[in-house]
């Protein structure tokens, strides 16, 4: 028989919803995936400002970088003077996050400054670029390059001219870092940390130019919803040019052991507290007659407490207290230092 125009129009209209449903079922929801749109890369930034008071400006930058994520072997000069100071620490980090089949890739660039109120000779900057990418849903890799140029350590006796005149000691540091992090279980995450670095001193202290290698594990254990525990160990070996330039009797080569224990307490959605204890022992390996580093070591104990208040998902206020006690290579100049900081950060 013959089908009327009215029945054909009615048939087409009734078949269209059925056809769309069939395509969605056959495509496993692919059509809906297209409608949702592809995952897109995102830009974000974190601006931070801390204001700190220190009891010893000479030790501030070294004490600040003693953490695992920073530079725990940064050299310092132990001075008889212990000037107090207030330091302004602005920082800006820009991040680009891209979704991947394995998880995501996050590239970031960060610049941070330290501006001393009363001792501007210690002013310095810290630059960092890093990339963190996922190998799978449980494993990520971080690679980082950090540069700290022309950092003033303090006045010191130079050895190159033989006159032992007092000169400014400065150092520029280059670090390359790699971390492999894997979630072992729902509560345990393990990380392997490796570093390679170069320290380049100014002309008066060139024999101290050093290459160093670092390796060690970190373990994070989420004991409860509100408590996470961390354990870290690092071993580092530094080899200075002075171990071959025996005429200067100034070999700062060393090996270093660092152990750290920490806890993160999450009281509620707004408040959390971080506690960290660090012990570092740096043993000098010089065997050159007349070198003051022979049979010497530095032992440092440091405690850090940081309280954070999350005002919103974007804004955080923080306050911290840091105390360090060190036995230096010169027993007459052992020291203690304290740092109190207050600040905040905002994510754009």
Short mmCIF file of C-alpha atoms in Angstrom, two decimals:
data_model
loop_
_atom_site.label_atom_id
_atom_site.label_comp_id
_atom_site.label_asym_id
_atom_site.label_seq_id
_atom_site.Cartn_x
_atom_site.Cartn_y
_atom_site.Cartn_z
CA UNK A 1 0.00 0.00 0.00
CA UNK A 2 0.82 3.65 -0.26
CA UNK A 3 2.00 5.65 2.78
CA UNK A 4 0.61 9.16 3.12
CA UNK A 5 2.83 12.26 3.52
CA UNK A 6 1.38 12.76 7.00
CA UNK A 7 2.39 9.28 8.15
CA UNK A 8 5.92 9.68 6.75
CA UNK A 9 6.42 12.94 8.65
CA UNK A 10 5.08 11.35 11.81
CA UNK A 11 7.41 8.35 11.36
CA UNK A 12 10.48 10.50 10.91
CA UNK A 13 9.67 12.49 14.02
CA UNK A 14 9.12 9.39 16.14
CA UNK A 15 12.27 7.64 14.86
CA UNK A 16 14.63 10.55 15.58
CA UNK A 17 14.74 10.11 19.42
CA UNK A 18 15.15 6.35 18.98
CA UNK A 19 18.01 6.87 16.55
CA UNK A 20 19.86 9.21 18.94
CA UNK A 21 19.48 6.79 21.85
CA UNK A 22 20.77 3.93 19.72
CA UNK A 23 23.85 5.92 18.63
CA UNK A 24 24.68 6.76 22.26
CA UNK A 25 24.41 3.11 23.30
CA UNK A 26 26.48 1.84 20.37
CA UNK A 27 29.15 4.49 20.91
CA UNK A 28 29.49 3.79 24.64
CA UNK A 29 28.51 7.35 25.44
CA UNK A 30 31.03 8.78 22.94
CA UNK A 31 28.49 11.24 21.64
CA UNK A 32 27.94 12.63 25.13
CA UNK A 33 31.72 12.84 25.58
CA UNK A 34 31.89 15.08 22.53
CA UNK A 35 29.16 17.28 23.90
CA UNK A 36 30.95 17.62 27.24
CA UNK A 37 33.99 19.04 25.42
CA UNK A 38 37.66 18.00 25.68
CA UNK A 39 39.68 18.46 28.88
CA UNK A 40 41.52 21.77 28.74
CA UNK A 41 44.81 23.08 30.13
CA UNK A 42 44.55 25.56 32.99
CA UNK A 43 46.69 28.47 34.18
CA UNK A 44 46.95 29.45 37.85
CA UNK A 45 49.22 31.47 40.10
CA UNK A 46 50.07 31.66 43.80
CA UNK A 47 51.24 34.95 45.32
CA UNK A 48 52.82 34.78 48.78
CA UNK A 49 54.24 37.22 51.28
CA UNK A 50 55.98 36.41 54.56
CA UNK A 51 57.46 38.81 57.07
CA UNK A 52 60.04 37.26 59.38
CA UNK A 53 62.04 38.26 62.42
CA UNK A 54 65.37 36.52 62.98
CA UNK A 55 67.82 36.64 65.85
CA UNK A 56 70.78 36.04 63.49
CA UNK A 57 70.79 37.48 59.95
CA UNK A 58 73.91 35.45 59.05
CA UNK A 59 72.03 32.15 59.50
CA UNK A 60 68.64 33.11 58.11
CA UNK A 61 68.97 31.88 54.51
CA UNK A 62 70.67 28.61 55.53
CA UNK A 63 68.07 27.92 58.25
CA UNK A 64 65.24 28.65 55.83
CA UNK A 65 66.56 26.13 53.29
CA UNK A 66 67.26 23.30 55.70
CA UNK A 67 63.99 21.58 54.73
CA UNK A 68 63.93 18.54 52.48
CA UNK A 69 62.28 20.47 49.63
CA UNK A 70 64.86 23.27 49.73
CA UNK A 71 68.69 23.08 50.02
CA UNK A 72 69.67 21.40 53.32
CA UNK A 73 73.43 21.67 52.67
CA UNK A 74 73.66 25.38 51.85
CA UNK A 75 76.92 26.72 53.36
CA UNK A 76 77.00 29.50 55.90
CA UNK A 77 79.56 31.61 57.75
CA UNK A 78 79.50 31.46 61.54
CA UNK A 79 80.09 35.01 62.70
CA UNK A 80 80.79 36.38 66.15
CA UNK A 81 78.18 39.03 65.37
CA UNK A 82 74.52 38.05 65.53
CA UNK A 83 72.51 40.93 64.09
CA UNK A 84 68.75 40.79 64.50
CA UNK A 85 66.65 41.73 61.49
CA UNK A 86 63.23 41.76 59.84
CA UNK A 87 63.03 40.12 56.42
CA UNK A 88 60.36 40.52 53.72
CA UNK A 89 59.87 37.44 51.58
CA UNK A 90 57.65 38.02 48.51
CA UNK A 91 57.10 35.08 46.14
CA UNK A 92 55.14 34.38 42.97
CA UNK A 93 54.57 30.98 41.34
CA UNK A 94 52.86 30.54 37.95
CA UNK A 95 51.56 27.07 37.01
CA UNK A 96 50.28 25.49 33.80
CA UNK A 97 48.36 22.22 34.30
CA UNK A 98 47.51 19.90 31.41
CA UNK A 99 45.35 16.75 31.74
CA UNK A 100 46.96 13.61 30.30
CA UNK A 101 45.88 10.00 29.82
CA UNK A 102 47.97 9.06 32.89
CA UNK A 103 46.82 11.93 35.11
CA UNK A 104 48.19 15.42 34.55
CA UNK A 105 51.29 17.43 33.76
CA UNK A 106 52.01 20.56 35.84
CA UNK A 107 54.74 22.97 34.79
CA UNK A 108 55.55 25.83 37.16
CA UNK A 109 57.94 28.75 37.48
CA UNK A 110 58.63 30.46 40.82
CA UNK A 111 60.60 33.51 41.93
CA UNK A 112 61.17 34.41 45.57
CA UNK A 113 63.06 37.22 47.25
CA UNK A 114 64.50 37.95 50.69
CA UNK A 115 64.78 41.65 51.53
CA UNK A 116 66.56 42.48 54.80
CA UNK A 117 65.49 45.65 56.60
CA UNK A 118 68.73 46.49 58.44
CA UNK A 119 71.32 44.36 56.59
CA UNK A 120 70.61 44.78 52.85
CA UNK A 121 73.92 43.11 51.95
CA UNK A 122 72.11 39.78 52.61
CA UNK A 123 69.35 40.53 50.06
CA UNK A 124 69.01 37.70 47.54
CA UNK A 125 66.64 35.95 45.15
CA UNK A 126 65.72 32.33 44.48
CA UNK A 127 64.49 31.13 41.06
CA UNK A 128 62.92 27.74 40.31
CA UNK A 129 61.39 25.91 37.36
CA UNK A 130 59.87 22.45 37.71
CA UNK A 131 57.66 19.93 35.97
CA UNK A 132 55.55 17.30 37.70
CA UNK A 133 53.94 14.64 35.53
CA UNK A 134 52.06 11.40 36.11
CA UNK A 135 53.29 8.01 34.91
CA UNK A 136 50.04 6.39 36.02
CA UNK A 137 47.31 7.00 38.57
CA UNK A 138 49.66 6.03 41.43
CA UNK A 139 53.06 7.30 40.27
CA UNK A 140 54.36 10.80 39.53
CA UNK A 141 57.77 12.26 38.67
CA UNK A 142 59.09 15.71 39.55
CA UNK A 143 62.09 17.37 37.89
CA UNK A 144 63.34 20.76 39.09
CA UNK A 145 66.09 23.29 38.46
CA UNK A 146 66.82 25.93 41.12
CA UNK A 147 69.20 28.88 40.89
CA UNK A 148 70.30 31.12 43.78
CA UNK A 149 72.76 33.73 42.48
CA UNK A 150 75.46 35.67 44.33
CA UNK A 151 74.32 34.89 47.88
CA UNK A 152 76.34 36.77 50.52
CA UNK A 153 77.52 34.41 53.25
CA UNK A 154 79.60 36.85 55.29
CA UNK A 155 83.15 38.17 55.69
CA UNK A 156 85.82 35.47 55.82
CA UNK A 157 89.57 34.92 55.66
CA UNK A 158 90.67 34.17 52.10
CA UNK A 159 93.48 31.68 51.44
CA UNK A 160 94.49 32.27 47.82
CA UNK A 161 96.88 35.22 48.26
CA UNK A 162 98.53 33.95 51.44
CA UNK A 163 97.78 37.20 53.28
CA UNK A 164 94.56 35.86 54.92
CA UNK A 165 92.85 39.16 54.29
CA UNK A 166 89.15 39.49 55.09
CA UNK A 167 86.95 39.36 51.97
CA UNK A 168 83.26 38.98 51.22
CA UNK A 169 82.40 35.32 50.70
CA UNK A 170 79.64 34.80 48.12
CA UNK A 171 78.25 31.73 46.40
CA UNK A 172 75.93 30.98 43.47
CA UNK A 173 74.13 27.63 43.59
CA UNK A 174 72.67 25.48 40.81
CA UNK A 175 70.57 22.42 41.75
CA UNK A 176 68.97 19.77 39.59
CA UNK A 177 66.45 17.61 41.43
CA UNK A 178 64.38 14.55 40.56
CA UNK A 179 61.72 12.80 42.65
CA UNK A 180 59.71 9.66 41.98
CA UNK A 181 56.59 9.44 44.13
CA UNK A 182 54.38 6.35 44.32
CA UNK A 183 51.21 5.69 46.28
CA UNK A 184 51.87 2.26 47.75
CA UNK A 185 48.47 1.90 49.42
CA UNK A 186 45.52 3.99 50.49
CA UNK A 187 47.54 5.30 53.45
CA UNK A 188 51.24 5.06 52.44
CA UNK A 189 53.15 7.12 49.85
CA UNK A 190 56.86 6.60 49.16
CA UNK A 191 59.24 9.03 47.44
CA UNK A 192 62.84 8.69 46.24
CA UNK A 193 64.74 12.00 46.10
CA UNK A 194 67.93 12.64 44.09
CA UNK A 195 69.90 15.86 43.54
CA UNK A 196 72.96 17.07 41.71
CA UNK A 197 74.34 20.54 42.30
CA UNK A 198 77.13 23.03 41.69
CA UNK A 199 78.27 25.78 44.02
CA UNK A 200 80.37 28.52 42.47
CA UNK A 201 82.14 30.92 44.85
CA UNK A 202 83.56 34.38 44.12
CA UNK A 203 87.19 34.73 43.04
CA UNK A 204 88.63 35.03 46.56
CA UNK A 205 87.22 31.59 47.49
CA UNK A 206 87.35 29.68 44.19
CA UNK A 207 89.00 26.65 45.81
CA UNK A 208 85.63 26.07 47.53
CA UNK A 209 83.77 25.44 44.25
CA UNK A 210 81.85 22.23 44.95
CA UNK A 211 79.93 19.50 43.15
CA UNK A 212 77.47 17.52 45.25
CA UNK A 213 75.15 14.50 44.91
CA UNK A 214 72.17 13.70 47.15
CA UNK A 215 69.93 10.65 47.49
CA UNK A 216 67.36 9.50 50.00
CA UNK A 217 63.82 8.20 50.67
CA UNK A 218 60.73 9.85 52.13
CA UNK A 219 57.71 8.06 53.57
CA UNK A 220 54.28 9.62 54.16
CA UNK A 221 51.72 7.74 56.26
CA UNK A 222 48.14 8.95 56.59
CA UNK A 223 47.35 7.59 60.02
CA UNK A 224 43.85 9.10 60.18
CA UNK A 225 41.76 11.63 58.31
CA UNK A 226 43.29 14.35 60.49
CA UNK A 227 46.90 13.11 60.94
CA UNK A 228 49.70 12.48 58.43
CA UNK A 229 53.21 11.40 59.51
CA UNK A 230 56.42 11.90 57.48
CA UNK A 231 59.91 10.38 57.74
CA UNK A 232 62.89 11.40 55.59
CA UNK A 233 66.56 10.47 55.26
CA UNK A 234 69.11 12.08 52.92
CA UNK A 235 72.75 11.29 52.22
CA UNK A 236 74.90 13.83 50.40
CA UNK A 237 78.51 13.89 49.21
CA UNK A 238 80.21 17.14 48.27
CA UNK A 239 83.61 17.33 46.55
CA UNK A 240 85.38 20.71 46.43
CA UNK A 241 88.15 21.83 44.09
CA UNK A 242 90.26 22.42 47.21
CA UNK A 243 90.84 18.68 47.67
CA UNK A 244 93.30 18.92 44.74
CA UNK A 245 94.58 22.45 45.43
CA UNK A 246 96.47 21.57 48.59
CA UNK A 247 98.51 24.79 48.51
CA UNK A 248 95.50 26.71 49.87
CA UNK A 249 94.79 24.28 52.76
CA UNK A 250 91.07 24.99 52.36
CA UNK A 251 89.20 21.81 51.43
CA UNK A 252 85.47 22.08 52.22
CA UNK A 253 84.61 18.59 50.85
CA UNK A 254 82.11 16.76 53.05
CA UNK A 255 79.54 14.05 53.49
CA UNK A 256 76.20 14.80 55.08
CA UNK A 257 73.46 12.83 56.83
CA UNK A 258 70.03 14.39 57.34
CA UNK A 259 67.07 12.89 59.14
CA UNK A 260 63.66 14.48 59.44
CA UNK A 261 60.37 13.59 61.16
CA UNK A 262 57.14 15.51 60.74
CA UNK A 263 53.42 15.51 61.42
CA UNK A 264 50.52 17.31 59.76
CA UNK A 265 47.38 17.84 61.87
CA UNK A 266 44.13 18.80 60.14
CA UNK A 267 41.81 20.10 62.86
CA UNK A 268 38.96 21.01 60.51
CA UNK A 269 38.41 22.44 57.03
CA UNK A 270 39.92 25.78 58.06
CA UNK A 271 42.83 25.01 60.43
CA UNK A 272 45.91 22.79 60.13
CA UNK A 273 49.27 22.57 61.86
CA UNK A 274 52.62 21.25 60.62
CA UNK A 275 55.41 20.14 62.99
CA UNK A 276 58.90 19.20 61.76
CA UNK A 277 62.13 18.14 63.46
CA UNK A 278 65.38 18.05 61.46
CA UNK A 279 68.83 16.77 62.43
CA UNK A 280 71.75 17.35 60.08
CA UNK A 281 75.36 16.27 60.53
CA UNK A 282 77.92 17.58 58.04
CA UNK A 283 81.37 15.99 58.37
CA UNK A 284 84.34 17.53 56.55
CA UNK A 285 86.74 15.12 54.89
CA UNK A 286 89.85 17.28 54.44
CA UNK A 287 93.17 15.62 55.24
CA UNK A 288 95.39 18.59 54.30
CA UNK A 289 97.86 19.69 56.97
CA UNK A 290 97.04 23.16 58.24
CA UNK A 291 93.42 23.07 57.07
CA UNK A 292 91.02 24.12 59.82
CA UNK A 293 88.40 21.67 58.44
CA UNK A 294 90.42 18.59 59.42
CA UNK A 295 88.43 16.43 61.88
CA UNK A 296 85.62 18.99 62.05
CA UNK A 297 81.86 18.66 61.66
CA UNK A 298 78.68 20.72 61.94
CA UNK A 299 75.71 19.28 63.83
CA UNK A 300 72.36 21.08 63.57
CA UNK A 301 69.05 20.49 65.35
CA UNK A 302 66.04 22.41 64.08
CA UNK A 303 62.36 22.48 64.95
CA UNK A 304 59.61 24.11 62.89
CA UNK A 305 55.95 24.71 63.73
CA UNK A 306 53.60 26.28 61.17
CA UNK A 307 49.92 27.06 61.80
CA UNK A 308 47.75 27.68 58.72
CA UNK A 309 44.24 29.14 58.46
CA UNK A 310 42.40 28.61 55.17
CA UNK A 311 40.24 31.68 54.81
CA UNK A 312 38.79 30.34 51.56
CA UNK A 313 39.75 27.89 48.83
CA UNK A 314 42.00 30.63 47.42
CA UNK A 315 43.36 32.46 50.49
CA UNK A 316 45.51 31.13 53.36
CA UNK A 317 47.07 32.91 56.34
CA UNK A 318 50.03 31.36 58.18
CA UNK A 319 52.23 31.85 61.20
CA UNK A 320 55.40 29.88 61.99
CA UNK A 321 58.16 29.55 64.56
CA UNK A 322 61.55 28.04 63.79
CA UNK A 323 64.36 27.32 66.25
CA UNK A 324 67.82 26.03 65.42
CA UNK A 325 70.84 24.99 67.46
CA UNK A 326 74.17 24.29 65.80
CA UNK A 327 77.57 22.99 66.84
CA UNK A 328 79.93 24.60 64.32
CA UNK A 329 83.46 23.80 63.18
CA UNK A 330 84.60 26.49 65.61
CA UNK A 331 83.52 25.40 69.10
CA UNK A 332 83.79 28.99 70.32
CA UNK A 333 81.10 30.02 67.86
CA UNK A 334 78.33 27.51 68.40
CA UNK A 335 75.04 29.30 68.01
CA UNK A 336 71.29 29.28 68.38
CA UNK A 337 68.85 31.17 66.20
CA UNK A 338 65.09 31.76 66.14
CA UNK A 339 62.81 32.84 63.29
CA UNK A 340 59.22 34.01 63.72
CA UNK A 341 57.16 34.49 60.54
CA UNK A 342 53.69 35.69 59.63
CA UNK A 343 52.27 35.76 56.13
CA UNK A 344 49.69 34.69 53.63
CA UNK A 345 49.15 33.38 50.12
CA UNK A 346 46.47 33.77 47.51
CA UNK A 347 45.76 31.46 44.55
CA UNK A 348 44.45 33.04 41.35
#
